[in-house]
Structure formats: structure tokens, C-alpha cells
mmCIF file with all atom_site columns, C-alpha atoms in Angstrom:
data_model
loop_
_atom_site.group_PDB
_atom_site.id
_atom_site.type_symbol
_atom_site.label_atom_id
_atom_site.label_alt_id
_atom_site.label_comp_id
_atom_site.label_asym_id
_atom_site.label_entity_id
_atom_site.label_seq_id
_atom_site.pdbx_PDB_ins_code
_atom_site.Cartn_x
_atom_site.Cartn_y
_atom_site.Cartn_z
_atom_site.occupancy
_atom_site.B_iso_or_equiv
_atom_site.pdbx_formal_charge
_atom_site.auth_seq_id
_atom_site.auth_comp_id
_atom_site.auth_asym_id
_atom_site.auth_atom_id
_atom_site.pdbx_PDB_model_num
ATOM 1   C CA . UNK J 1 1   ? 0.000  0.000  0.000  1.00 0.00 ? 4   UNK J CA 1
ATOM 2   C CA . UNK J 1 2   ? 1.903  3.650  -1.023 1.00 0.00 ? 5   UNK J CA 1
ATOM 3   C CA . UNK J 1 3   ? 0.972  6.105  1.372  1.00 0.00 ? 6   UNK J CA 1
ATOM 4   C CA . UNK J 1 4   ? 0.155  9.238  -0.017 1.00 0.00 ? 7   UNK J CA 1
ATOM 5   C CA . UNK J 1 5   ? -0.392 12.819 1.992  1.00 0.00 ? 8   UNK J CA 1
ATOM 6   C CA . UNK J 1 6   ? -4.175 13.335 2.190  1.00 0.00 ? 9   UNK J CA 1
ATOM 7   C CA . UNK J 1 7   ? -5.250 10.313 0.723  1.00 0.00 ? 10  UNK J CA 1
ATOM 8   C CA . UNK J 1 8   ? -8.423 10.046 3.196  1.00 0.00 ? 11  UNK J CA 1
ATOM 9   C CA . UNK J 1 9   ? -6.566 7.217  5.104  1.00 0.00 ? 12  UNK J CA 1
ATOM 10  C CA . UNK J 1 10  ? -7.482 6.751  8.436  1.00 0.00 ? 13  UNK J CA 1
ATOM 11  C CA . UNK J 1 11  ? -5.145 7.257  10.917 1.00 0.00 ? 14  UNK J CA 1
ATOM 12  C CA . UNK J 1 12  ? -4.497 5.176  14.248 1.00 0.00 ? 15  UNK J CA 1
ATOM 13  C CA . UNK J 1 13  ? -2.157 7.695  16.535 1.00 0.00 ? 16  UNK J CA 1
ATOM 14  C CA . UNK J 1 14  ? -0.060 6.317  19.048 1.00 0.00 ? 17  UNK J CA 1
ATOM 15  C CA . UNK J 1 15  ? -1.540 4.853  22.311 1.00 0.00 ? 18  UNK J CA 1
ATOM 16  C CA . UNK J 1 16  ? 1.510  6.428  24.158 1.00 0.00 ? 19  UNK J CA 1
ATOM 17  C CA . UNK J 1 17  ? -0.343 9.247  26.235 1.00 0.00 ? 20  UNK J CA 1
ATOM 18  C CA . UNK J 1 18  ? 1.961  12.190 25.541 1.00 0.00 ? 21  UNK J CA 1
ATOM 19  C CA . UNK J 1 19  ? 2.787  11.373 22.165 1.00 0.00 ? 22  UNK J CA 1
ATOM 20  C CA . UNK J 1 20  ? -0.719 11.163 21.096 1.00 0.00 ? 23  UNK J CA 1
ATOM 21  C CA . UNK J 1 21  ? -1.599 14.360 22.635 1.00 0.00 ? 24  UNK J CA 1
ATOM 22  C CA . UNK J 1 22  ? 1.276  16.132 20.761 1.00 0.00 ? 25  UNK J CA 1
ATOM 23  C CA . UNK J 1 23  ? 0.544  14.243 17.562 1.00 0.00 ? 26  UNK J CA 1
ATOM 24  C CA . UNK J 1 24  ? -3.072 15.465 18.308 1.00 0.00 ? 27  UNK J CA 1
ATOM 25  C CA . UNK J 1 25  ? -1.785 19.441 18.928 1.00 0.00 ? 28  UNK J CA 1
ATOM 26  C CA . UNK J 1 26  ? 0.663  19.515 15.673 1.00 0.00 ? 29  UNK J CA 1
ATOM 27  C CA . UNK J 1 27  ? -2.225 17.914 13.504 1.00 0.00 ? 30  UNK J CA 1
ATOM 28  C CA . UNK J 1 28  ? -5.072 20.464 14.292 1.00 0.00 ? 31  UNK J CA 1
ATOM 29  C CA . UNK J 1 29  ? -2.745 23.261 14.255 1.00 0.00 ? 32  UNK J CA 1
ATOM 30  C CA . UNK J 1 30  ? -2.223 22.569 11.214 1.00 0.00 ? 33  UNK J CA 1
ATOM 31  C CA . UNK J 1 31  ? 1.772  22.340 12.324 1.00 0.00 ? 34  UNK J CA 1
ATOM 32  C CA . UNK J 1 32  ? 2.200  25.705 13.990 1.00 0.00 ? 35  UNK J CA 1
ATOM 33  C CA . UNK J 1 33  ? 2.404  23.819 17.537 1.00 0.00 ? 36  UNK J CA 1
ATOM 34  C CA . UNK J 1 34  ? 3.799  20.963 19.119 1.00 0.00 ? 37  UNK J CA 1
ATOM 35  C CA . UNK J 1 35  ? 6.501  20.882 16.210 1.00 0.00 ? 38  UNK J CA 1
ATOM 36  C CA . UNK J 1 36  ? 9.165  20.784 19.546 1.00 0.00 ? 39  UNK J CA 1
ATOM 37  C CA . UNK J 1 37  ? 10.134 18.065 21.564 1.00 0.00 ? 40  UNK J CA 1
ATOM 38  C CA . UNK J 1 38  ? 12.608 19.194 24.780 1.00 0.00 ? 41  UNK J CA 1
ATOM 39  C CA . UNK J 1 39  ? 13.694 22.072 22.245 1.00 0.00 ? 42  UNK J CA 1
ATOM 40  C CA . UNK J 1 40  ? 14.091 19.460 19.592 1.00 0.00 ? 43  UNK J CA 1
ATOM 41  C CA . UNK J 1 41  ? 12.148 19.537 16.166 1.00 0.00 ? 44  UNK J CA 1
ATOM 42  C CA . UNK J 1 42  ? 9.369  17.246 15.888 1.00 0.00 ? 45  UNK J CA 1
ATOM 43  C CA . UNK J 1 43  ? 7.709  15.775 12.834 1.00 0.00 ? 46  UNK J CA 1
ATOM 44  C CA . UNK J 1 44  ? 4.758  13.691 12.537 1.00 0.00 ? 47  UNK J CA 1
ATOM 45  C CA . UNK J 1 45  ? 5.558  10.309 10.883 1.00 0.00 ? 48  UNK J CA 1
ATOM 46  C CA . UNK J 1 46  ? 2.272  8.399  9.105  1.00 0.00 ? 49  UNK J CA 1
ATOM 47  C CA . UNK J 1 47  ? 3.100  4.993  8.067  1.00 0.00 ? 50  UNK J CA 1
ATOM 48  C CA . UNK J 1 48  ? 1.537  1.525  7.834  1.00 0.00 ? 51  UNK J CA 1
ATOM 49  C CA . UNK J 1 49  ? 1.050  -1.382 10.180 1.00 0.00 ? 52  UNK J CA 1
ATOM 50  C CA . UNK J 1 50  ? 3.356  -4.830 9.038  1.00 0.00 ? 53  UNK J CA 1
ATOM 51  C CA . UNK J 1 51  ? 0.446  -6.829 10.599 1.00 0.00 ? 54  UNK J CA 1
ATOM 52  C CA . UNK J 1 52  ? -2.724 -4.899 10.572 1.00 0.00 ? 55  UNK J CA 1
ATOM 53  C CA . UNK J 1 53  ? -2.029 -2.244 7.175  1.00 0.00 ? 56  UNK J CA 1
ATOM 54  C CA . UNK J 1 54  ? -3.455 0.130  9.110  1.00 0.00 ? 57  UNK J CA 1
ATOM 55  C CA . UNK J 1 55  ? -2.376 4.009  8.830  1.00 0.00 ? 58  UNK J CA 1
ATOM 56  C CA . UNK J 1 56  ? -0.764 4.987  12.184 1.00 0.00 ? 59  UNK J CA 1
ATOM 57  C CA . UNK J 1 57  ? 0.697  8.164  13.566 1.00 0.00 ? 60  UNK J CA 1
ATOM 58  C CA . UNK J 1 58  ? 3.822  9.499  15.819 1.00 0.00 ? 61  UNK J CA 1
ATOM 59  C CA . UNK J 1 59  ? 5.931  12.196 16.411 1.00 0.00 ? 62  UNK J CA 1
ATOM 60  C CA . UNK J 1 60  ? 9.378  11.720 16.332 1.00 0.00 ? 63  UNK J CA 1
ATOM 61  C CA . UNK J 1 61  ? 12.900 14.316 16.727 1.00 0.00 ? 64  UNK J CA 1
ATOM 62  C CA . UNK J 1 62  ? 14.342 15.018 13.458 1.00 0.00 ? 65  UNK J CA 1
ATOM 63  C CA . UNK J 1 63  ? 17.452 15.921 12.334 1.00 0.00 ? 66  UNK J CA 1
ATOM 64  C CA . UNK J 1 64  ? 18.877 16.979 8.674  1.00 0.00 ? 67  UNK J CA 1
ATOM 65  C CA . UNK J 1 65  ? 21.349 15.809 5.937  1.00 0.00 ? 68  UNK J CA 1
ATOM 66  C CA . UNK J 1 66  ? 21.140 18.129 2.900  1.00 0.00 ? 69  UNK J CA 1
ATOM 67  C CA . UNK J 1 67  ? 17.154 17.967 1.817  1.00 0.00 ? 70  UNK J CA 1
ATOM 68  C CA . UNK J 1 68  ? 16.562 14.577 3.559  1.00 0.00 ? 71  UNK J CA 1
ATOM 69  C CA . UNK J 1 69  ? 15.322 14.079 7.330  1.00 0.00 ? 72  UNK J CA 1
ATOM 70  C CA . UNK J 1 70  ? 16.135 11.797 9.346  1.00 0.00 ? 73  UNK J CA 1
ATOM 71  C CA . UNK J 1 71  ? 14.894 10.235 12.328 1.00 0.00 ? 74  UNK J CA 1
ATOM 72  C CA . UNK J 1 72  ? 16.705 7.873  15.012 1.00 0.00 ? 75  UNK J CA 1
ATOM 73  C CA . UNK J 1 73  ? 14.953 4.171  16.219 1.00 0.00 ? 76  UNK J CA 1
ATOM 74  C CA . UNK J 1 74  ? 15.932 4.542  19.514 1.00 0.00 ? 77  UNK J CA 1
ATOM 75  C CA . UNK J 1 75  ? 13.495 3.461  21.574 1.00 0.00 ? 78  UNK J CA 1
ATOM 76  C CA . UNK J 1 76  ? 14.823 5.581  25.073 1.00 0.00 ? 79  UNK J CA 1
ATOM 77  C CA . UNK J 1 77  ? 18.070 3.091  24.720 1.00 0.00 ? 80  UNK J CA 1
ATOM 78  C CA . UNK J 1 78  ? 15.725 0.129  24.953 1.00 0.00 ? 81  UNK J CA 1
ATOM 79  C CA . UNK J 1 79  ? 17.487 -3.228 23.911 1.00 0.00 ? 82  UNK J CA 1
ATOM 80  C CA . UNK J 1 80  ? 14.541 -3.851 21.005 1.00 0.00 ? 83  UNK J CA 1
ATOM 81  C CA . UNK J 1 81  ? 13.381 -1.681 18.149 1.00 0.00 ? 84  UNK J CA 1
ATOM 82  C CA . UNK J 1 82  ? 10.458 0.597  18.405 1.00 0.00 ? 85  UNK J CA 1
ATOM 83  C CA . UNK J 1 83  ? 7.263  -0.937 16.535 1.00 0.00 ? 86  UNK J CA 1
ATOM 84  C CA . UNK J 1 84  ? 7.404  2.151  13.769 1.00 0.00 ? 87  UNK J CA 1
ATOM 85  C CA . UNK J 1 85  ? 10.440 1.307  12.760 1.00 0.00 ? 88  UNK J CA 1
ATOM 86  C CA . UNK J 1 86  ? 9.840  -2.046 12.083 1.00 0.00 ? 89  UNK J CA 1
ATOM 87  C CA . UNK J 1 87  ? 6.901  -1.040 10.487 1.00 0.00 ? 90  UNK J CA 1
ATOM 88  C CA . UNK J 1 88  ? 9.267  1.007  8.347  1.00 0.00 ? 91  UNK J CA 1
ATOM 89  C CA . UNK J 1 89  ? 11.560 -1.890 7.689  1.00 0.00 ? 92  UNK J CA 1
ATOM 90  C CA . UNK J 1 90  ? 8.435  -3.823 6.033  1.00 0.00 ? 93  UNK J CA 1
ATOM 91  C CA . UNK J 1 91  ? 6.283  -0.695 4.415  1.00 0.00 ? 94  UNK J CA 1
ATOM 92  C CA . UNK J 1 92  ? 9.222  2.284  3.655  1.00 0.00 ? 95  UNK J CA 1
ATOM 93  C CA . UNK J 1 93  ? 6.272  4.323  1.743  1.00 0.00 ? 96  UNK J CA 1
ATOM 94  C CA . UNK J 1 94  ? 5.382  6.684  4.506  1.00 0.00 ? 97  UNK J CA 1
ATOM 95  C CA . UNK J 1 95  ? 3.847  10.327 5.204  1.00 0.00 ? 98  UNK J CA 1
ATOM 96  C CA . UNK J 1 96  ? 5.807  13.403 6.775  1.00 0.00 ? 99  UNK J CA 1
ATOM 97  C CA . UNK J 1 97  ? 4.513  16.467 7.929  1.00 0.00 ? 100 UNK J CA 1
ATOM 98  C CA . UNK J 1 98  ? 7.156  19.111 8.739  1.00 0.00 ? 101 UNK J CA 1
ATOM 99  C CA . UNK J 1 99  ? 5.476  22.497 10.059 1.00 0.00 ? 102 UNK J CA 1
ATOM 100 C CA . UNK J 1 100 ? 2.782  22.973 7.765  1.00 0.00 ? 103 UNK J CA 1
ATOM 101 C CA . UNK J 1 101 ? 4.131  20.787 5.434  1.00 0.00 ? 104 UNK J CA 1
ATOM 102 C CA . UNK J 1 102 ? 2.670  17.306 4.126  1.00 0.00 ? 105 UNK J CA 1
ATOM 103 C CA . UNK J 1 103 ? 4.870  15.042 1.954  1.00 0.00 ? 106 UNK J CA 1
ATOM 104 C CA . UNK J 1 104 ? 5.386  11.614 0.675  1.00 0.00 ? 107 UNK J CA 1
ATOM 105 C CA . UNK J 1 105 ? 8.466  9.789  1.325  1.00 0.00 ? 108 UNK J CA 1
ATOM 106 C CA . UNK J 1 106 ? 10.602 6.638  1.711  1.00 0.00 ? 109 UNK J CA 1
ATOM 107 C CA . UNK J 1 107 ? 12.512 6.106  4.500  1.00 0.00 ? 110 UNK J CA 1
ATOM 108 C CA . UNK J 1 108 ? 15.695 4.100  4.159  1.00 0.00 ? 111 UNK J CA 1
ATOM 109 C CA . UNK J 1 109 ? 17.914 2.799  6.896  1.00 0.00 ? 112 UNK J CA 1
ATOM 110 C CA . UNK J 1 110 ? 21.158 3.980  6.850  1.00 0.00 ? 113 UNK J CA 1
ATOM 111 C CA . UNK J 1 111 ? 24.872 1.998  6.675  1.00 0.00 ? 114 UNK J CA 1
ATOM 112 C CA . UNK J 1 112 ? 26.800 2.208  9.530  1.00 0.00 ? 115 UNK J CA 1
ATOM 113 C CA . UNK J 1 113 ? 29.242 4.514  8.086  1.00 0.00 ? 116 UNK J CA 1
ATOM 114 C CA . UNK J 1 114 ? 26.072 6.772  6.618  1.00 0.00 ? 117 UNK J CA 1
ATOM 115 C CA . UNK J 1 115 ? 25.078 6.689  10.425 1.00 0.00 ? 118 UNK J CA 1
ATOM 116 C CA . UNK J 1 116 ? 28.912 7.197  11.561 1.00 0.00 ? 119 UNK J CA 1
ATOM 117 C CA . UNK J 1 117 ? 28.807 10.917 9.659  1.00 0.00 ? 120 UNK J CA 1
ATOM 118 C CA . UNK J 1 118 ? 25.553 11.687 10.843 1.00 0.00 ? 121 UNK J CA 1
ATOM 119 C CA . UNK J 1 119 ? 25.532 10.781 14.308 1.00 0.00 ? 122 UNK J CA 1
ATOM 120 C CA . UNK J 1 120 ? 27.112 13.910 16.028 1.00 0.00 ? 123 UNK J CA 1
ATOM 121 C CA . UNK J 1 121 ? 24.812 16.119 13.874 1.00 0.00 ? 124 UNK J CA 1
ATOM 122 C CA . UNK J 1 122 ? 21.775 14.018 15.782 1.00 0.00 ? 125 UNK J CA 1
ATOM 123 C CA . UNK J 1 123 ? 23.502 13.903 19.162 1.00 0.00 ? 126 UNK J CA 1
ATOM 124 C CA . UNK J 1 124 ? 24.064 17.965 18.312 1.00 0.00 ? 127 UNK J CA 1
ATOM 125 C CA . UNK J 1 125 ? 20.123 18.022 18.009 1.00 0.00 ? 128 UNK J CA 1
ATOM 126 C CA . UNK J 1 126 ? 19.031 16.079 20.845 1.00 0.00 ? 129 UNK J CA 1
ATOM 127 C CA . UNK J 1 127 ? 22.011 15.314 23.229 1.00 0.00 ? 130 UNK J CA 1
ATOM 128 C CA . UNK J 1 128 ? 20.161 12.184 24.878 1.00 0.00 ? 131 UNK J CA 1
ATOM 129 C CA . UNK J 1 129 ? 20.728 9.663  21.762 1.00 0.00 ? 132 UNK J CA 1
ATOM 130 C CA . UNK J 1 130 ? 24.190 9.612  22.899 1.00 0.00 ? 133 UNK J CA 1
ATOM 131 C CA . UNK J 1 131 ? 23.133 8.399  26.263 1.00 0.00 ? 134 UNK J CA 1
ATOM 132 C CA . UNK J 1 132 ? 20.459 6.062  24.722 1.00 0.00 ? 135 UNK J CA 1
ATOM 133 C CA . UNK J 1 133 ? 23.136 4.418  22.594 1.00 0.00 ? 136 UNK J CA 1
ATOM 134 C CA . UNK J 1 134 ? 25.169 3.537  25.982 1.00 0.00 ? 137 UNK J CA 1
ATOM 135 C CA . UNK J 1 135 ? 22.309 2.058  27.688 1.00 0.00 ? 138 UNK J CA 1
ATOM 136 C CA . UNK J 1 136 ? 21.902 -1.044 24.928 1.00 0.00 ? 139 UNK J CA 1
ATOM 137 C CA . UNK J 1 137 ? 24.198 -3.287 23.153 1.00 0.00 ? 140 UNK J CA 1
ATOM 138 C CA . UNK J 1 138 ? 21.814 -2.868 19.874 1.00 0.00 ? 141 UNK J CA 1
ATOM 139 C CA . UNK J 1 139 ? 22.551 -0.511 17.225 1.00 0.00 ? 142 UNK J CA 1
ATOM 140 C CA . UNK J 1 140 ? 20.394 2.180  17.097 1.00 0.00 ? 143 UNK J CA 1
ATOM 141 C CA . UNK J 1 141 ? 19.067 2.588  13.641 1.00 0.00 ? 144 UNK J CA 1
ATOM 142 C CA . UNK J 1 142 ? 19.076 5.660  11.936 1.00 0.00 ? 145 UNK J CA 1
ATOM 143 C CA . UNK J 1 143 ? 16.560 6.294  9.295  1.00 0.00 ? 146 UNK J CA 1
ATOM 144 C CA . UNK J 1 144 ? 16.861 8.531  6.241  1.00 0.00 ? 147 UNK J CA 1
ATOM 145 C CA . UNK J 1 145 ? 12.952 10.150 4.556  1.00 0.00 ? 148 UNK J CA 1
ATOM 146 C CA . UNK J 1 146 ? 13.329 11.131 1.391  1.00 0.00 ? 149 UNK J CA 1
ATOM 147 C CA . UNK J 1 147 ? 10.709 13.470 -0.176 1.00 0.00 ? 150 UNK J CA 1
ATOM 148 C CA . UNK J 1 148 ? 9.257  11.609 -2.808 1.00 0.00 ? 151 UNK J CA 1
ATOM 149 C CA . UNK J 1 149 ? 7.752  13.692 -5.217 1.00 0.00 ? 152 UNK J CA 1
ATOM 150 C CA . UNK J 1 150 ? 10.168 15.719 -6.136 1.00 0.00 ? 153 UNK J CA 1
#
């Protein structure tokens, strides 16, 4: 299934309580607030479910390289993968919105030399991911979204 911005898709947002009420804020504001995250950007990430194909929603720090975005699996440091990204690993066809701005894109995980140049630009944005990648023997992934229609 390609997602595609304002296709009339359903969306499922996060059960997390915080991150549903910040998905919730950035949404109807049409992406004039809740765009930050501990003084970190946020975007909202729509993708689809491995199991279930349906649409669902987060929010998630972003960082940039060049005109691409990219977005760390971190989990808090946790020693498995969060459930979007495997999501992502199955389904890369997702939906970005960036301030007020909805586009499609494919997300791509990154080499671990890709992730070795990139890596102090993320710590740089939100200093915890250096923290998170001490707390777990598993590499965090880092995940590159690509505008696609451009």
C-alpha cells in the first residue's frame, strides 16, 4: 500500500499518552504547535502497520542531511526496536509532515558509516541519543525520509 499525503486514510495515533496528545496538537494546528520536543524539532511520521495495514501516527525528533530528514529508532536506549520502525523496515512508503508541510516519502535505513557521519549532527540536536546508545548493546538505527515527489 503507497501512502500518499491526504489520501483520506485513516489514521491510528499512538496509544503512548503524551505522544498522542502532541501528535493530536501539531495535527489540528495545522503544524504551527507541538513541532518541539525538549527544544528538539518534531515531525509527525504516518506509516503503515506490518500486521494490521493500518495508517498509524507518531511524532518523532528530526534531524537533517542536505534535503533529507532523518529520524533515530531509539526506543529511550531500549534493547529492542520501536514498533514504527519495524513497520518502516516492512512498508518504507510513509507520510511526513514538517510544520505545515505534508509530503510523501521513503525512509531508508542507513549503513553504519552513513550513520557514523551523521551521528554527532543528531547527538548535536538532541544530546540524549548519545546516552540512549550507551544504555543497549543494539545498534540504534538511523533512518533517512526522502521526499518523494520531487
Amino acid at each position: 500500500m503507497a501512502l500518499k499525503p491526504g489520501d483520506g486514510s485513516a489514521v491510528e495515533i499512538s496509544p503512548t499518552g503524551w505522544v498522542a496528545e502532541q501528535a493530536r496538537l501539531y495535527e489540528e494546528s495545522g503544524g504551527t504547535k507541538g513541532t518541539t520536543l525538549h527544544g528538539a524539532p518534531c515531525l509527525l511520521l504516518d506509516y503503515v502497520g506490518r500486521r494490521t495495514g493500518t495508517v498509524r501516527r507518531t511524532v518523532l525528533i528530526y534531524g537533517r542531511d542536505g534535503d533529507d530528514y532523518l529520524i533515530v529508532a531509539s526506543k529511550g536506549g531500549s534493547d529492542e526496536h520501536p514498533l514504527w520502525y519495524l513497520n518502516l523496515v516492512e512498508q518504507p512508503d510513509v507520510s511526513v509532515r514538517i510544520g505545515t508541510e505534508r509530503f510523501p516519502a521513503r525512509a531508508e535505513t542507513l549503513s553504519p558509516e552513513e550513520k557514523a557521519r551523521v551521528w554527532p549532527h543528531l547527538v548535536e540536536v538532541f544530546p540524549p541519543y548519545a546516552d540512549y546508545q550507551k544504555r543497549t548493546e543494539r545498534d540504534i538505527p538511523v533512518v533517512r525520509l526522502r521526499h518523494t515527489d520531487r
